[in-house]
Amino acid sequence: MKMMCVSGCGGVCMSLALAVLVLNALDQAAGDPRAQTIDVTCGAVLEHNTTIFVPNFVSTMEKISEQMRTQGYGQAVTGTGADTNFGYAQCYGDLSLLDCVLCYAQARTVLPKCFPFNAGRIYLDGCFMRAANYSFFEEYKGKEDKAVCGNATRKSGAFQQSARQAVAQAVLDARSKGGHGKAHWGTANESVHVLADCWNTLNASSCKACLDNAAASVLTCLPWSEGRALQTGCFMRYSDTDFLNQVAASRRSSGSVVVIVVSVVSSVLVVAVGILIGLYIWKHRIIQKKRRGSNDVEKLVKTLHDSSLNFKYSTIEKATDSFSEANKLGQGGFGTVYKGVLADGREIAVKRLFFNNRHRAADFFNEVNIISSVDHKNLVRLLGCSCSGPESLLVYEYLPNRSLDRFIFDSSRGKALPWDKRYDVIIGTAEGLVYLHETSSIKIIHRDIKASNILLDSKLRPKIADFGLARSFQEDKSHISTAIAGTLGYMAPEYLAHGQLTEKADVYSFGVLVLEIITGRQNNRSKTAEYTDSIVTQTWKHFQEETLEDLFDPNLRLQSHHNTSAEVARVVQIALLCTQELSSLRPAMSKVLELLRKPDEPLPAPTNPPFLDEGTMELHDSVDHPAIRRYHISSNSVNDISHSSFYPR
């Protein structure tokens, strides 16, 4: 690296020279973190108490993180009794602290996939991590011990002999160097490279026993070119490629150099050092990106950075009093929602998605990406999110009356929603959907319109929530073919049967929602309840028999008079237009809103709805309606069908 000194700036040049030394030290420390996952093994016992287990696990990972940054291994215990979490992580001896942190960061995002089981272990090519509800720190063997062999290339007898010698040498090297050993054996054209590492929690005799077991295990992979022994207390690998980091720098050396430089350079000069270090980090990230390729996490981080939506995990944790049970608003299949109060006094609702994994990360990214791009009075407002901690967090405005289902399906709370309020909820929800389908810069299909995803503010005004399943829609396409996702009872027949998604799927769901608002009955209620037909089927029968008032929520019947009953009946007919079997006959949401707002405009007669047996997910022919087509859906074709209901899902 060349430098040019300007007269009078000798101090700056000296600082830059020191900075170059820092960068060189960092470059030497930065090798390959080898963060490829080799094996993940989960326990067989379910966690004892989710509300205690999750915070304990998170706390254990945070404690270990602090240790990994300074010493390359970490050990922590959090909690008491059945919910105690014991954790351990260690990087292999040839990794620098920088690479160690990168490897551990990968491990801590993968291991939580074992949830809801209370134990798990993960072996990466550069580090190891384990968590359980008992003290395992001194264990060196177990029934999970195994060899993982790479069988791409069969090697010669000479290689096999070299491998045995190299493994034996690595064991001796590890025993004499505190548990970390390595060896190279053979000729330049036929060499073997071996790494051996004991966990630092083992004593010398346990380490020796573990390495002996690992050596016997890994050699069973011969004659193949690659072998790994995944032991309870140690790790061993041989390969015909040199996978070891070439510079065995001290794990503390680069940090010490940085401390020295910072301590002797003035505050003005530190800026120059910081710029150069920033350039190094940028360079390193570019290299890592090329190694791993782009992914959803990188896209999400960029989105957060560009939109200033990012919250620190610690900020949200403090706002919710460490996600205390007292602040819990609800729970469902995607996680839990908590009330929180920020330092500036703002009330928030935090949607906590348990643990990061590829599928949930995609939903998280999708929700952030879509809801941050829209703005409407009838859509819930996203304040921010956090993806830097062990869980994904979405931060919404807090709506004190929570979700609509708490009112319309509760006879007592339902009294707070007379017809005029329910009508306003219907209008507001329709306006929100018109915006998503026709007014926003991109057409958005929500895919999960239901009462639990309609939130109410202090004045009982509606806001559509939960965009995790939403999809943007290109104008030049008639439909999207996609995996089925949503909630049974609210999904349109063509989408349920064939995965063909258009905005008419939201129209159908809206129609079901309107019928629930008017009747006070939940459409996906169990068949063991007092009524068995779907609310759509029941309404269709009463419509034909001109007995719609029999279906009205008792709270509406008590409040209604003749004019109100006629208005409610008209809205029921609009809902039936929305739930017609043929999607082509359903009106667009803008037309639905027009019909709702113009009580004098004539309504067309609705055709029959689909007749769905939710127990078999089959749309049946009917004696009364012979024109109905028959669909059948295999249960294996349905993805992400949800019965969850909380604030918001």
XYZ file of C-alpha atoms in Angstrom:
649
model
C 0.000 0.000 0.000
C 1.577 3.337 -1.058
C 1.240 6.574 0.898
C 2.066 10.162 -0.031
C 2.952 12.614 2.795
C 2.086 16.274 2.511
C 4.439 18.793 4.155
C 3.375 19.547 7.702
C 1.311 16.382 7.980
C 3.993 14.058 9.320
C 1.737 13.112 12.238
C -0.995 12.031 9.861
C 1.469 9.952 7.833
C 2.720 8.283 10.999
C -0.866 7.503 11.970
C -1.604 6.126 8.554
C 1.505 3.992 8.774
C 0.268 2.610 12.075
C -3.137 2.108 10.487
C -1.500 0.107 7.704
C 0.064 -2.105 10.360
C -3.400 -2.581 11.855
C -4.873 -3.501 8.495
C -2.045 -5.893 7.793
C -2.625 -7.526 11.155
C -6.336 -7.761 10.415
C -5.668 -9.195 6.960
C -3.419 -11.801 8.526
C -6.090 -12.567 11.119
C -8.779 -12.866 8.456
C -8.742 -16.279 6.818
C -11.679 -18.523 6.036
C -14.280 -18.772 8.839
C -15.397 -22.121 7.369
C -18.996 -21.457 8.362
C -20.448 -24.336 6.321
C -22.827 -26.451 8.419
C -21.749 -30.097 8.616
C -24.372 -31.520 10.948
C -27.181 -30.417 13.249
C -28.549 -32.813 15.869
C -31.605 -31.884 17.929
C -32.755 -33.387 21.214
C -35.900 -35.496 21.576
C -37.458 -33.715 24.575
C -39.708 -30.683 24.125
C -38.896 -27.492 25.994
C -40.676 -27.165 29.344
C -42.087 -23.636 29.195
C -41.766 -21.526 26.045
C -42.107 -18.181 27.789
C -39.139 -19.057 30.032
C -37.108 -21.241 27.663
C -36.824 -18.687 24.845
C -35.484 -15.782 26.975
C -33.071 -18.173 28.701
C -31.775 -19.461 25.375
C -31.402 -15.933 24.014
C -29.558 -14.814 27.144
C -27.197 -17.798 26.947
C -26.323 -17.004 23.331
C -25.645 -13.358 24.201
C -23.317 -14.310 27.062
C -21.411 -16.680 24.807
C -21.191 -13.999 22.095
C -19.277 -11.685 24.421
C -16.762 -14.419 25.222
C -16.324 -15.486 21.609
C -15.251 -11.963 20.653
C -12.330 -12.019 23.065
C -11.210 -15.637 23.491
C -12.667 -17.827 20.738
C -14.850 -19.953 23.007
C -17.681 -19.346 25.459
C -19.641 -21.092 28.184
C -22.852 -19.885 29.866
C -25.737 -21.015 32.063
C -29.062 -19.174 32.332
C -32.112 -19.953 34.475
C -33.046 -22.558 37.044
C -34.912 -25.848 37.192
C -36.369 -27.497 34.110
C -35.921 -24.320 32.060
C -32.206 -23.888 32.752
C -30.196 -23.426 29.569
C -26.570 -24.590 29.384
C -24.612 -23.440 26.361
C -21.141 -23.856 24.929
C -19.425 -22.770 21.714
C -15.857 -23.011 20.473
C -13.944 -22.188 17.325
C -11.204 -24.503 16.096
C -7.646 -23.490 16.875
C -6.601 -22.111 13.477
C -9.368 -19.487 13.277
C -8.628 -15.857 14.095
C -11.018 -13.991 16.388
C -12.540 -12.234 13.390
C -13.246 -15.496 11.590
C -14.364 -17.084 14.851
C -17.055 -14.431 15.328
C -18.245 -14.956 11.742
C -18.465 -18.718 12.224
C -20.296 -18.409 15.549
C -22.737 -15.896 14.050
C -23.726 -18.546 11.525
C -24.013 -21.261 14.172
C -26.310 -19.226 16.395
C -28.773 -18.642 13.546
C -28.932 -22.357 12.661
C -29.082 -24.031 16.077
C -32.456 -22.431 17.033
C -34.057 -24.584 14.333
C -34.121 -27.298 17.011
C -36.872 -25.351 18.800
C -39.241 -26.481 20.357
C -36.862 -29.243 21.498
C -34.768 -28.243 24.498
C -31.364 -29.374 23.212
C -29.233 -29.321 20.100
C -25.710 -29.281 18.768
C -24.230 -27.992 15.531
C -20.897 -28.720 13.894
C -19.554 -26.263 11.357
C -16.201 -26.668 9.620
C -14.835 -23.833 11.724
C -16.696 -24.013 15.044
C -19.062 -25.964 17.289
C -22.053 -25.000 19.426
C -24.249 -26.929 21.829
C -27.188 -26.132 24.126
C -29.121 -28.349 26.545
C -31.056 -28.200 29.829
C -28.342 -29.947 31.837
C -24.604 -29.533 32.425
C -22.849 -31.390 29.597
C -19.553 -29.506 29.760
C -17.441 -32.491 30.879
C -18.967 -35.042 28.486
C -16.603 -36.343 25.806
C -18.606 -39.181 24.219
C -22.226 -39.983 23.473
C -24.598 -41.959 21.286
C -24.756 -39.077 18.786
C -21.036 -39.388 17.940
C -20.543 -40.091 14.253
C -18.260 -39.864 11.246
C -19.241 -37.790 8.216
C -17.374 -38.883 5.093
C -16.847 -37.113 1.802
C -17.145 -39.810 -0.843
C -16.405 -37.839 -4.008
C -12.919 -39.206 -4.580
C -11.458 -42.627 -3.760
C -7.788 -42.319 -2.796
C -4.783 -44.599 -3.219
C -3.216 -46.870 -0.637
C -0.362 -44.393 -0.194
C -2.845 -41.655 0.701
C -4.571 -43.939 3.187
C -1.279 -44.704 4.905
C -0.430 -41.004 5.025
C -3.863 -40.262 6.486
C -3.322 -42.704 9.350
C 0.054 -41.176 10.128
C -1.272 -37.618 9.901
C -4.215 -38.395 12.201
C -1.871 -39.943 14.767
C 0.427 -36.918 14.561
C -2.486 -34.466 14.998
C -3.630 -36.352 18.126
C -0.127 -36.082 19.616
C 0.069 -32.418 18.648
C -3.290 -31.660 20.300
C -2.330 -33.447 23.518
C 0.855 -31.372 23.788
C -0.784 -28.028 22.884
C -3.805 -27.839 25.144
C -6.290 -29.617 22.887
C -5.587 -28.111 19.465
C -3.484 -29.979 16.936
C -2.854 -30.169 13.219
C -0.670 -32.177 10.875
C 0.419 -32.420 7.230
C 1.671 -35.701 5.796
C 2.667 -37.128 2.435
C 4.123 -35.783 -0.775
C 3.239 -32.555 -2.537
C 1.061 -34.482 -4.997
C -0.584 -36.726 -2.406
C -0.740 -34.853 0.903
C -3.110 -35.183 3.853
C -4.138 -32.299 6.122
C -5.601 -32.942 9.581
C -7.188 -30.761 12.263
C -8.010 -31.946 15.798
C -9.706 -29.925 18.539
C -10.943 -30.776 22.046
C -13.476 -28.568 23.803
C -11.823 -26.426 26.455
C -14.195 -27.752 29.132
C -12.504 -31.187 29.088
C -9.614 -32.182 31.293
C -6.496 -33.780 29.787
C -7.608 -37.388 30.224
C -11.077 -36.740 28.729
C -9.503 -34.884 25.801
C -7.152 -37.817 25.122
C -10.027 -40.297 25.248
C -12.135 -38.168 22.917
C -9.320 -37.739 20.399
C -8.596 -41.473 20.408
C -12.269 -42.149 19.683
C -12.314 -39.449 16.993
C -9.212 -40.896 15.309
C -10.759 -44.366 15.133
C -14.022 -42.893 13.845
C -12.599 -40.593 11.185
C -10.361 -43.312 9.715
C -13.460 -45.368 8.875
C -13.965 -42.827 6.058
C -10.937 -44.164 4.184
C -10.385 -44.647 1.264
C -12.387 -41.465 0.632
C -10.600 -38.134 0.334
C -12.464 -36.397 3.163
C -13.545 -37.400 6.646
C -14.859 -35.718 9.796
C -15.371 -37.116 13.289
C -18.179 -35.318 15.165
C -17.644 -36.254 18.797
C -19.399 -35.054 21.927
C -16.180 -33.514 23.223
C -14.021 -32.937 20.155
C -13.789 -32.567 16.385
C -11.398 -34.049 13.845
C -11.080 -33.662 10.099
C -8.744 -34.966 7.409
C -8.733 -33.885 3.767
C -6.632 -34.065 0.623
C -7.016 -30.260 0.328
C -5.341 -27.805 2.667
C -8.348 -26.296 4.439
C -6.414 -24.859 7.403
C -5.857 -21.132 7.737
C -2.229 -20.583 6.840
C -1.380 -17.869 9.367
C -1.763 -19.171 12.901
C -2.056 -15.682 14.388
C -2.696 -15.263 18.091
C -6.388 -14.749 18.726
C -5.548 -11.724 20.840
C -2.859 -10.147 18.658
C -4.926 -8.083 16.239
C -7.074 -6.680 19.050
C -3.964 -5.630 20.973
C -2.542 -3.754 17.979
C -5.787 -1.835 17.581
C -5.798 -0.901 21.285
C -2.194 0.380 21.068
C -2.914 2.482 17.993
C -6.070 4.003 19.429
C -4.297 4.851 22.674
C -1.481 6.827 21.007
C -3.268 8.608 18.206
C -5.184 11.841 18.720
C -8.926 12.045 18.128
C -8.435 13.704 14.728
C -6.115 10.980 13.531
C -8.406 8.220 14.790
C -10.854 9.323 12.116
C -8.289 8.455 9.437
C -7.648 5.086 11.050
C -11.401 4.477 11.227
C -11.806 5.224 7.552
C -9.127 2.724 6.625
C -10.549 0.087 8.938
C -13.942 0.768 7.398
C -12.451 0.187 3.966
C -11.008 -3.089 5.205
C -14.354 -4.212 6.593
C -16.035 -3.235 3.332
C -13.440 -5.233 1.398
C -13.888 -8.187 3.733
C -17.677 -8.100 3.335
C -17.340 -8.024 -0.443
C -15.140 -11.121 -0.237
C -17.625 -12.840 2.058
C -20.498 -11.928 -0.249
C -18.694 -13.517 -3.186
C -18.142 -16.621 -1.076
C -21.706 -16.968 0.055
C -23.656 -15.199 -2.656
C -26.473 -12.775 -2.004
C -29.322 -13.900 0.212
C -32.479 -12.641 1.856
C -30.657 -11.492 4.974
C -28.372 -9.203 2.964
C -31.349 -7.825 1.076
C -33.170 -7.235 4.338
C -30.227 -5.453 5.926
C -29.992 -3.162 2.890
C -33.735 -2.466 3.062
C -33.482 -1.598 6.728
C -30.489 0.637 6.147
C -32.119 2.471 3.262
C -35.445 3.011 5.031
C -34.101 3.758 8.540
C -36.471 1.167 9.968
C -33.945 -0.714 12.036
C -34.355 -0.950 15.808
C -31.687 -2.289 18.131
C -32.720 -5.583 19.672
C -31.831 -4.223 23.125
C -34.176 -1.244 22.594
C -37.153 -3.510 21.922
C -36.199 -5.862 24.736
C -36.181 -2.941 27.172
C -39.458 -1.531 25.813
C -41.264 -4.838 26.435
C -39.624 -5.431 29.845
C -37.683 -8.366 28.371
C -40.833 -9.697 26.675
C -42.562 -10.169 30.005
C -45.713 -12.257 30.253
C -47.590 -9.211 31.566
C -47.031 -7.438 28.226
C -48.126 -10.364 26.075
C -50.974 -9.462 23.728
C -51.421 -12.805 21.974
C -49.764 -15.829 20.453
C -50.101 -17.910 17.312
C -48.267 -20.165 14.916
C -45.787 -17.487 13.790
C -44.766 -16.197 17.205
C -45.956 -13.892 19.964
C -46.977 -10.241 20.145
C -46.098 -7.958 23.055
C -47.002 -4.437 24.061
C -44.067 -2.123 24.646
C -43.290 1.479 25.504
C -40.308 3.204 23.901
C -38.088 5.647 25.769
C -39.929 8.568 24.104
C -43.264 7.309 25.451
C -44.641 5.821 22.241
C -46.659 2.640 22.696
C -45.755 -0.157 20.311
C -46.831 -3.692 19.426
C -43.886 -6.034 18.875
C -44.373 -9.108 16.748
C -41.740 -11.599 17.868
C -41.024 -14.352 15.337
C -39.412 -17.264 17.143
C -35.944 -17.904 15.802
C -34.513 -17.186 12.407
C -34.727 -19.804 9.689
C -34.914 -19.602 5.922
C -38.696 -19.945 5.675
C -39.546 -17.475 8.435
C -36.829 -15.076 7.247
C -38.538 -14.980 3.859
C -41.896 -14.075 5.470
C -40.168 -11.475 7.636
C -38.408 -9.876 4.667
C -41.632 -9.968 2.654
C -43.624 -8.206 5.362
C -41.011 -5.488 5.877
C -40.590 -4.974 2.147
C -44.299 -4.695 1.385
C -45.672 -2.777 4.354
C -42.831 -0.247 4.316
C -43.803 0.636 0.748
C -47.492 1.433 1.465
C -49.245 4.177 3.424
C -52.975 4.342 4.063
C -55.187 5.205 7.008
C -56.672 1.696 6.988
C -53.344 -0.175 6.961
C -51.414 -0.765 10.169
C -48.264 1.343 10.307
C -44.881 -0.366 10.590
C -42.575 1.666 12.832
C -39.533 -0.539 12.387
C -37.999 -3.942 12.884
C -34.938 -5.777 14.125
C -33.089 -8.633 12.485
C -29.780 -8.324 14.336
C -30.745 -10.331 17.403
C -31.581 -14.001 17.827
C -35.171 -13.416 16.745
C -36.847 -11.362 14.061
C -38.916 -8.507 15.487
C -41.524 -6.337 13.784
C -42.510 -3.095 15.524
C -45.981 -1.706 14.806
C -48.049 1.154 16.095
C -50.017 -0.024 19.116
C -53.782 -0.125 18.644
C -55.502 -0.258 22.058
C -58.576 -2.196 20.981
C -56.433 -4.890 19.369
C -58.206 -7.153 16.861
C -61.737 -7.279 15.529
C -62.301 -10.925 16.443
C -62.181 -10.026 20.155
C -65.389 -8.044 19.635
C -67.522 -9.793 17.064
C -67.042 -13.299 18.491
C -67.680 -12.213 22.087
C -71.287 -11.563 23.108
C -70.272 -9.078 25.812
C -67.690 -7.049 23.874
C -69.889 -7.224 20.798
C -72.260 -4.729 22.426
C -69.579 -2.077 21.901
C -69.984 -2.558 18.136
C -73.491 -1.483 17.092
C -74.366 -1.600 13.420
C -73.007 1.843 12.583
C -69.604 0.894 14.031
C -69.603 -2.458 12.223
C -70.539 -0.712 8.996
C -67.604 1.679 9.456
C -65.284 -1.310 9.991
C -66.555 -2.888 6.764
C -66.119 0.369 4.817
C -62.644 1.003 6.241
C -61.463 -2.520 5.452
C -62.810 -2.193 1.908
C -60.971 1.111 1.486
C -57.735 -0.497 2.619
C -58.129 -3.322 0.108
C -58.957 -0.910 -2.717
C -55.701 0.886 -1.948
C -53.716 -2.384 -2.012
C -55.337 -3.669 -5.197
C -55.726 -0.505 -7.267
C -54.226 2.651 -5.746
C -50.762 1.791 -4.435
C -47.749 1.891 -6.758
C -47.770 -1.917 -6.920
C -50.779 -4.194 -6.772
C -50.674 -6.163 -3.507
C -52.721 -9.233 -2.622
C -52.963 -9.704 1.138
C -53.861 -13.442 1.136
C -54.966 -13.562 4.785
C -57.882 -11.200 5.333
C -59.690 -12.324 8.499
C -61.037 -10.822 11.708
C -57.843 -11.368 13.720
C -55.888 -9.402 11.103
C -58.172 -6.367 11.325
C -56.976 -4.152 14.175
C -59.038 -1.410 15.819
C -57.740 1.921 17.062
C -59.046 3.865 20.060
C -62.091 4.962 18.049
C -62.743 1.447 16.705
C -61.510 2.381 13.233
C -60.079 -0.592 11.280
C -56.526 -1.151 10.067
C -55.459 -4.184 8.026
C -52.462 -5.960 9.591
C -50.095 -8.872 8.931
C -48.493 -8.724 5.494
C -46.290 -11.791 5.967
C -48.200 -13.711 3.299
C -48.881 -10.761 0.979
C -47.699 -10.883 -2.621
C -47.072 -8.077 -5.109
C -48.726 -8.561 -8.479
C -47.540 -7.585 -11.943
C -50.131 -5.901 -14.097
C -49.291 -7.972 -17.177
C -50.224 -11.273 -15.515
C -53.714 -12.719 -15.120
C -52.791 -14.569 -11.919
C -49.932 -15.776 -9.759
C -49.393 -19.505 -9.358
C -48.116 -20.012 -5.839
C -48.078 -22.393 -2.883
C -51.283 -22.194 -0.873
C -50.999 -20.118 2.277
C -53.630 -18.544 4.461
C -56.415 -19.622 6.777
C -58.992 -22.294 6.037
C -62.487 -20.893 5.702
C -61.269 -17.652 4.121
C -59.546 -18.952 0.980
C -61.199 -18.697 -2.416
C -61.971 -22.040 -4.145
C -59.804 -21.456 -7.230
C -56.840 -20.583 -5.013
C -57.431 -23.488 -2.656
C -57.820 -25.947 -5.518
C -55.186 -24.774 -7.994
C -52.986 -22.191 -6.257
C -54.128 -19.528 -8.754
C -53.938 -16.215 -6.943
C -55.606 -12.990 -8.055
C -57.033 -10.046 -6.139
C -60.372 -11.897 -6.269
C -58.995 -14.157 -3.520
C -58.965 -11.122 -1.209
C -62.476 -10.234 -2.388
C -63.656 -13.699 -1.334
C -61.970 -13.393 2.080
C -63.516 -9.942 2.532
C -66.965 -11.408 1.842
C -66.443 -14.060 4.512
C -65.256 -11.389 6.945
C -68.358 -9.260 6.321
C -70.616 -12.237 7.060
C -68.719 -12.854 10.303
C -69.124 -9.195 11.309
C -72.866 -9.372 10.728
C -73.551 -12.810 12.211
C -71.004 -12.855 15.051
C -70.085 -16.392 13.962
C -66.607 -17.583 13.078
C -66.414 -19.320 9.730
C -63.630 -21.786 10.526
C -65.184 -22.884 13.799
C -65.036 -26.583 14.650
C -67.770 -28.893 13.386
C -68.469 -29.899 16.975
C -69.974 -26.446 17.516
C -73.673 -25.631 17.499
C -73.700 -25.162 13.738
C -71.952 -27.269 11.138
C -72.243 -25.535 7.769
C -69.829 -22.772 6.861
C -71.127 -19.273 7.435
C -71.177 -18.746 3.667
C -73.345 -21.833 3.101
C -75.673 -20.904 5.950
C -76.068 -17.358 4.653
C -76.794 -18.610 1.128
C -79.597 -20.831 2.423
C -81.145 -18.034 4.475
C -80.832 -15.653 1.534
C -82.790 -18.046 -0.671
C -85.397 -18.525 2.052
C -85.573 -14.755 2.734
C -84.817 -15.277 6.440
C -81.563 -13.379 6.697
C -82.533 -11.695 9.988
C -82.329 -15.087 11.699
C -78.557 -14.978 11.102
C -77.917 -11.519 12.520
C -75.750 -11.228 15.607
C -78.125 -11.066 18.638
C -76.522 -7.724 19.546
C -77.631 -6.365 16.161
C -81.126 -7.810 16.477
C -81.538 -6.046 19.817
C -80.421 -2.728 18.348
C -81.961 -2.916 14.901
C -85.150 -1.503 13.464
C -86.722 -1.955 10.045
C -84.454 0.452 8.145
C -81.342 -0.948 9.792
C -82.388 -4.509 8.996
C -82.801 -3.611 5.338
C -79.365 -1.979 5.302
C -77.768 -5.020 6.951
C -79.517 -7.353 4.500
C -78.145 -5.307 1.597
C -74.589 -5.651 2.966
C -75.149 -9.416 3.332
C -76.077 -9.572 -0.351
C -72.884 -7.683 -1.245
C -70.924 -10.211 0.808
C -72.573 -13.042 -1.142
C -71.503 -11.346 -4.369
C -67.947 -11.405 -3.018
C -68.108 -15.114 -2.141
C -69.493 -16.442 -5.425
C -67.804 -19.612 -6.608
C -66.701 -18.199 -9.966
C -64.017 -15.562 -9.429
C -65.018 -13.797 -12.652
C -68.420 -13.010 -11.123
C -67.012 -11.440 -7.971
C -66.825 -7.630 -8.159
C -63.523 -5.788 -7.795
C -62.995 -4.155 -4.398
C -63.541 -0.693 -5.894
C -66.974 -1.842 -7.103
C -67.669 -3.420 -3.700
C -66.876 -0.087 -2.029
C -69.126 1.724 -4.484
C -72.033 -0.647 -3.736
C -71.511 -0.200 0.007
C -71.494 3.586 -0.237
C -74.497 3.891 -2.599
C -77.453 2.266 -0.855
C -79.812 3.110 -3.717
C -77.799 1.396 -6.443
C -79.459 -1.864 -7.539
C -77.634 -5.073 -6.607
C -77.283 -8.036 -8.978
C -78.485 -11.385 -7.713
C -75.597 -13.469 -6.401
C -74.901 -16.942 -7.750
C -74.131 -19.878 -5.484
C -71.011 -19.935 -3.332
C -68.661 -22.939 -3.190
C -69.708 -25.688 -0.810
C -66.632 -26.671 1.113
C -66.202 -29.572 3.507
C -63.327 -28.207 5.583
C -62.767 -31.591 7.178
C -61.669 -33.136 3.880
C -60.886 -29.856 2.090
C -63.217 -30.970 -0.677
C -65.708 -28.835 -2.567
C -68.805 -30.974 -2.951
C -71.542 -31.361 -5.518
C -74.952 -30.641 -4.097
C -78.379 -32.040 -4.951
C -79.772 -28.542 -4.710
C -76.972 -27.077 -6.842
C -75.995 -29.540 -9.578
C -73.955 -26.937 -11.442
C -71.294 -26.815 -8.743
C -67.996 -28.248 -9.945
C -66.136 -30.791 -7.833
C -62.605 -30.121 -6.605
C -60.341 -32.286 -4.510
C -57.174 -31.152 -2.811
C -54.505 -33.451 -1.438
C -53.427 -32.425 2.064
C -49.809 -32.609 0.903
C -50.363 -29.743 -1.519
C -51.365 -27.264 1.147
C -48.607 -25.121 2.566
C -48.827 -22.823 5.580
C -52.550 -23.213 6.199
C -53.133 -21.515 9.515
C -55.766 -21.557 12.230
C -53.886 -19.019 14.350
C -55.606 -15.959 15.685
C -53.822 -13.233 17.626
C -52.727 -9.619 17.474
C -51.455 -9.527 14.752
C -50.443 -12.965 13.390
